[in-house]
Short mmCIF file of C-alpha atoms and ligand atoms in Angstrom, two decimals:
data_model
loop_
_atom_site.label_atom_id
_atom_site.label_comp_id
_atom_site.label_asym_id
_atom_site.label_seq_id
_atom_site.Cartn_x
_atom_site.Cartn_y
_atom_site.Cartn_z
CA UNK A 213 -8.91 -2.36 -27.03
CA UNK A 214 -7.16 0.92 -27.82
CA UNK A 215 -4.39 1.91 -25.44
CA UNK A 216 -6.38 4.91 -24.20
CA UNK A 217 -9.14 2.53 -23.13
CA UNK A 218 -6.76 0.19 -21.32
CA UNK A 219 -7.83 -0.43 -17.76
CA UNK A 220 -6.00 1.53 -15.07
CA UNK A 221 -5.41 -0.44 -11.91
CA UNK A 222 -3.87 0.99 -8.73
CA UNK A 223 -2.05 -1.42 -6.42
CA UNK A 224 -1.52 -0.34 -2.83
CA UNK A 225 0.32 -2.87 -0.70
CA UNK A 226 1.11 -2.69 2.98
CA UNK A 227 0.85 -4.34 6.34
CA UNK A 228 -2.36 -2.47 7.18
CA UNK A 229 -2.01 -3.22 10.91
CA UNK A 230 -4.51 -1.49 10.90
CA UNK A 231 -5.61 0.30 7.71
CA UNK A 232 -6.11 4.02 8.46
CA UNK A 233 -7.23 7.27 6.88
CA UNK A 234 -3.69 8.07 5.70
CA UNK A 235 -3.88 4.98 3.48
CA UNK A 236 -7.47 5.58 2.41
CA UNK A 237 -7.10 9.27 1.58
CA UNK A 238 -3.94 8.46 -0.41
CA UNK A 239 -5.75 5.71 -2.31
CA UNK A 240 -8.70 7.96 -3.09
CA UNK A 241 -6.60 10.90 -4.28
CA UNK A 242 -4.38 8.72 -6.49
CA UNK A 243 -7.46 7.06 -7.95
CA UNK A 244 -8.94 10.46 -8.79
CA UNK A 245 -5.77 12.06 -10.12
CA UNK A 246 -4.88 9.11 -12.36
CA UNK A 247 -8.48 8.27 -13.29
CA UNK A 248 -8.04 4.70 -12.06
CA UNK A 249 -10.73 2.14 -12.83
CA UNK A 250 -9.94 0.19 -9.69
CA UNK A 251 -7.72 0.48 -6.64
CA UNK A 252 -6.52 -2.79 -5.14
CA UNK A 253 -5.54 -2.86 -1.47
CA UNK A 254 -3.10 -5.75 -1.04
CA UNK A 255 -2.28 -6.85 2.52
CA UNK A 256 1.14 -8.46 2.91
CA UNK A 257 1.32 -11.93 4.41
CA UNK A 258 4.71 -11.65 6.06
CA UNK A 259 6.23 -8.26 5.30
CA UNK A 260 9.91 -8.82 4.45
CA UNK A 261 11.23 -5.56 5.92
CA UNK A 262 9.71 -5.54 9.40
CA UNK A 263 8.49 -7.59 12.36
CA UNK A 264 5.27 -9.59 12.44
CA UNK A 265 1.99 -7.64 12.56
CA UNK A 266 0.01 -7.70 15.82
CA UNK A 267 -3.32 -8.43 14.12
CA UNK A 268 -3.72 -11.78 12.41
CA UNK A 269 -3.81 -11.94 8.61
CA UNK A 270 -7.56 -12.58 8.71
CA UNK A 271 -8.12 -9.58 10.98
CA UNK A 272 -6.08 -7.30 8.73
CA UNK A 273 -8.06 -8.57 5.75
CA UNK A 274 -11.38 -7.99 7.51
CA UNK A 275 -10.38 -4.45 8.54
CA UNK A 276 -9.49 -3.68 4.91
CA UNK A 277 -12.82 -5.08 3.73
CA UNK A 278 -14.68 -2.89 6.22
CA UNK A 279 -12.70 0.15 5.02
CA UNK A 280 -13.11 -0.68 1.33
CA UNK A 281 -16.87 -1.23 1.60
CA UNK A 282 -17.38 2.53 1.71
CA UNK A 283 -15.80 3.07 -1.73
CA UNK A 284 -16.93 1.13 -4.81
CA UNK A 285 -13.57 1.69 -6.53
CA UNK A 286 -11.63 -0.04 -3.75
CA UNK A 287 -11.07 -3.79 -4.00
CA UNK A 288 -9.28 -5.92 -1.41
CA UNK A 289 -6.90 -8.35 -3.09
CA UNK A 290 -5.82 -11.24 -0.86
CA UNK A 291 -3.29 -12.86 -3.22
CA UNK A 292 -0.32 -12.30 -0.87
CA UNK A 293 -2.18 -13.90 2.04
CA UNK A 294 -3.19 -16.84 -0.17
CA UNK A 295 0.39 -17.22 -1.43
CA UNK A 296 1.74 -17.16 2.14
CA UNK A 297 5.40 -16.85 3.07
CA UNK A 298 7.30 -13.57 2.66
CA UNK A 299 5.37 -11.15 0.45
CA UNK A 300 7.50 -9.77 -2.35
CA UNK A 301 5.97 -7.04 -4.47
CA UNK A 302 7.67 -8.28 -7.63
CA UNK A 303 5.82 -11.62 -7.33
CA UNK A 304 2.54 -9.78 -6.85
CA UNK A 305 3.14 -7.57 -9.90
CA UNK A 306 3.99 -10.58 -12.08
CA UNK A 307 0.85 -12.35 -10.99
CA UNK A 308 -1.33 -9.26 -11.59
CA UNK A 309 0.25 -8.66 -15.00
CA UNK A 310 -0.42 -12.29 -16.00
CA UNK A 311 -4.03 -11.94 -14.88
CA UNK A 312 -4.83 -8.47 -16.24
CA UNK A 313 -2.99 -8.61 -19.57
CA UNK A 314 -0.22 -6.59 -21.24
CA UNK A 315 -2.29 -3.44 -21.94
CA UNK A 316 -3.49 -2.77 -18.39
CA UNK A 317 -1.91 0.26 -16.75
CA UNK A 318 -0.62 -1.07 -13.45
CA UNK A 319 0.17 1.67 -10.94
CA UNK A 320 2.04 0.58 -7.84
CA UNK A 321 1.52 3.14 -5.08
CA UNK A 322 4.45 3.54 -2.72
CA UNK A 323 4.89 6.02 0.11
CA UNK A 324 8.06 8.08 0.00
CA UNK A 325 9.40 6.33 3.11
CA UNK A 326 9.04 2.96 1.41
CA UNK A 327 10.38 4.25 -1.92
CA UNK A 328 13.53 5.57 -0.23
CA UNK A 329 14.45 1.95 0.50
CA UNK A 330 13.39 0.58 -2.89
CA UNK A 331 16.86 -0.85 -3.59
CA UNK A 332 16.37 -3.31 -0.71
CA UNK A 333 13.31 -4.88 -2.39
CA UNK A 334 13.62 -8.22 -4.17
CA UNK A 335 14.47 -7.71 -7.87
CA UNK A 336 13.81 -3.98 -7.44
CA UNK A 337 14.95 -3.00 -10.93
CA UNK A 338 12.33 -5.34 -12.42
CA UNK A 339 9.44 -3.59 -10.63
CA UNK A 340 9.20 -0.99 -13.42
CA UNK A 341 9.04 -3.76 -16.03
CA UNK A 342 5.61 -4.66 -14.71
CA UNK A 343 4.10 -1.42 -13.38
CA UNK A 344 4.40 2.33 -13.13
CA UNK A 345 5.51 3.41 -9.68
CA UNK A 346 3.42 6.14 -8.08
CA UNK A 347 5.45 7.74 -5.33
CA UNK A 348 3.43 9.72 -2.81
CA UNK A 349 4.82 12.15 -0.27
CA UNK A 350 4.50 11.15 3.38
CA UNK A 351 4.82 13.62 6.24
CA UNK A 352 8.37 13.64 7.54
CA UNK A 353 9.80 11.56 4.69
CA UNK A 354 12.44 12.90 2.30
CA UNK A 355 13.63 11.32 -0.93
CA UNK A 356 17.18 10.12 -0.41
CA UNK A 357 18.01 7.25 -2.74
CA UNK A 358 21.30 5.40 -3.02
CA UNK A 359 23.46 6.21 -6.04
CA UNK A 360 22.34 3.35 -8.27
CA UNK A 361 18.68 3.62 -7.32
CA UNK A 362 18.91 7.39 -7.84
CA UNK A 363 20.13 6.92 -11.43
CA UNK A 364 17.50 4.25 -12.05
CA UNK A 365 14.73 6.54 -10.75
CA UNK A 366 16.00 9.67 -12.55
CA UNK A 367 15.80 7.85 -15.88
CA UNK A 368 12.14 7.03 -15.21
CA UNK A 369 10.67 10.12 -13.56
CA UNK A 370 7.71 11.34 -15.63
CA UNK A 371 7.09 15.08 -15.75
CA UNK A 372 3.54 14.53 -16.97
CA UNK A 373 1.86 11.63 -15.13
CA UNK A 374 -1.22 11.64 -17.38
CA UNK A 375 0.86 11.39 -20.55
CA UNK A 376 3.04 8.64 -19.06
CA UNK A 377 -0.02 6.64 -18.12
CA UNK A 378 -1.70 7.12 -21.50
CA UNK A 379 1.50 6.17 -23.34
CA UNK A 380 2.66 2.98 -21.62
CA UNK A 381 1.45 0.11 -19.47
CA UNK A 382 4.46 0.30 -17.11
CA UNK A 383 7.92 1.79 -16.70
CA UNK A 384 7.49 5.36 -15.40
CA UNK A 385 7.90 6.78 -11.93
CA UNK A 386 5.18 9.30 -11.15
CA UNK A 387 5.42 11.67 -8.19
CA UNK A 388 2.15 12.97 -6.83
CA UNK A 389 1.62 15.66 -4.22
CA UNK A 390 -1.37 14.71 -2.10
CA UNK A 391 -3.03 15.90 1.08
CA UNK A 392 -0.61 15.16 3.89
CA UNK A 393 -2.04 13.20 6.80
CA UNK A 394 0.50 12.41 9.49
CA UNK A 395 -1.21 9.17 10.52
CA UNK A 396 0.62 5.90 11.09
CA UNK A 397 -0.53 2.47 12.17
CA UNK A 398 2.23 2.52 14.79
CA UNK A 399 0.66 5.59 16.42
CA UNK A 400 -2.83 4.06 16.33
CA UNK A 401 -1.57 0.85 18.00
CA UNK A 402 0.20 2.92 20.65
CA UNK A 403 -2.93 4.97 21.40
CA UNK A 404 -5.01 1.82 21.82
CA UNK A 405 -2.37 0.18 24.03
CA UNK A 406 -2.43 3.28 26.27
CA UNK A 407 -6.22 3.20 26.49
CA UNK A 408 -6.55 6.35 24.38
CA UNK A 409 -8.84 6.82 21.39
CA UNK A 410 -7.63 6.78 17.78
CA UNK A 411 -11.06 7.92 16.56
CA UNK A 412 -11.01 10.01 13.34
CA UNK A 413 -7.64 8.56 12.37
CA UNK A 414 -9.31 5.49 10.87
CA UNK A 415 -12.86 4.53 9.80
CA UNK A 416 -15.36 4.00 12.63
CA UNK A 417 -16.22 0.53 11.29
CA UNK A 418 -12.56 -0.50 11.57
CA UNK A 419 -12.27 0.93 15.08
CA UNK A 420 -15.46 -0.88 16.17
CA UNK A 421 -14.03 -4.15 14.84
CA UNK A 422 -10.72 -3.56 16.65
CA UNK A 423 -12.54 -2.91 19.92
CA UNK A 424 -14.89 -5.89 19.56
CA UNK A 425 -11.94 -8.19 19.03
CA UNK A 426 -9.54 -6.38 21.40
CA UNK A 427 -6.96 -6.62 18.63
CA UNK A 428 -4.32 -4.25 20.00
CA UNK A 429 -5.14 -4.55 23.69
CA UNK A 430 -5.09 -8.32 24.23
CA UNK A 431 -1.95 -10.15 25.36
CA UNK A 432 0.17 -11.22 22.40
CA UNK A 433 -1.86 -13.98 20.78
CA UNK A 434 0.95 -15.33 18.69
CA UNK A 435 4.69 -15.17 18.70
CA UNK A 436 6.25 -13.25 15.90
CA UNK A 437 9.56 -11.86 14.78
CA UNK A 438 11.36 -9.98 17.48
CA UNK A 439 13.35 -7.59 15.27
P1 LIG B 694 3.37 1.15 10.56
O1 LIG B 694 3.23 2.42 11.36
O2 LIG B 694 2.87 -0.08 11.27
O3 LIG B 694 4.75 0.97 9.95
P2 LIG B 694 2.08 2.41 8.28
O4 LIG B 694 1.10 3.36 8.84
O5 LIG B 694 3.38 2.95 7.76
O6 LIG B 694 2.35 1.25 9.32
P3 LIG B 694 1.89 0.42 6.20
O7 LIG B 694 0.82 -0.61 6.10
O8 LIG B 694 3.24 -0.02 6.61
O9 LIG B 694 1.34 1.60 7.17
O10 LIG B 694 1.98 1.28 4.87
C1 LIG B 694 1.60 0.81 3.60
C2 LIG B 694 1.90 1.89 2.58
O11 LIG B 694 1.14 3.07 2.90
C3 LIG B 694 3.37 2.35 2.51
O12 LIG B 694 3.69 2.58 1.15
C4 LIG B 694 3.36 3.64 3.30
O13 LIG B 694 4.38 4.52 2.89
C5 LIG B 694 1.98 4.21 2.97
N1 LIG B 694 1.45 5.07 4.01
C6 LIG B 694 1.20 4.74 5.29
N2 LIG B 694 0.69 5.78 5.98
C7 LIG B 694 0.61 6.81 5.11
C8 LIG B 694 0.18 8.18 5.23
N3 LIG B 694 -0.26 8.70 6.38
N4 LIG B 694 0.22 8.95 4.11
C9 LIG B 694 0.69 8.43 2.95
N5 LIG B 694 1.11 7.17 2.77
C10 LIG B 694 1.08 6.35 3.84
#
């Protein structure tokens, strides 16, 4: 396979508690701009940097499946749920690289808020050895990296995302300017808890599922982290 024909795979990880249109619009625009063959939505089992999700893992997976059904390029990848334990992105990238081969263009999508804390991720310097990082703006977030992470990122920023992607299977940091949607899962959970409607912030099918199962309005069904 020539390098220009190498498959382009987007990887979008998160808690997705619940998935919303900010995630989905970001995924769609990145897929279009980078001509991705496939966009994998990867729910975290236990996110290392935050408290436990309110929805169960199976509910978060089901909500992602309902959201992904509407777009043939979106695939839900449950490897972090199957692996269990804390979900580290580096482990996920290694497993995807082993599965998809050395030529595949792996594009890890990270919101600017998450990227700003990249130096707290497990083996963060190794992330670019397995994937390109696609950093997308998020309303209200500014890029303020620590000194070492700043140097690391500066050495990898690609002025021309298309050329970077055509030229290598991993290693570049691509910044994309996308439509800004100030939607967060936190806000959606708060609306539901207050008895207000989050309609139009997330797909109707996901909202119907949330309501049927009273996901964010029932009493806490399980104990989680309290941080
Ligand atoms: P919460 O409010 O519960 O923290 P969230 O809405 O930030 O959730 P996550 O599942 O934590 O959603 O986010 C997964 C990824 O999606 C992160 O990289 C995050 O930066 C990105 N992201 C979330 N919401 C948006 C948005 N509205 N626009 C762009 N990127 C987003």
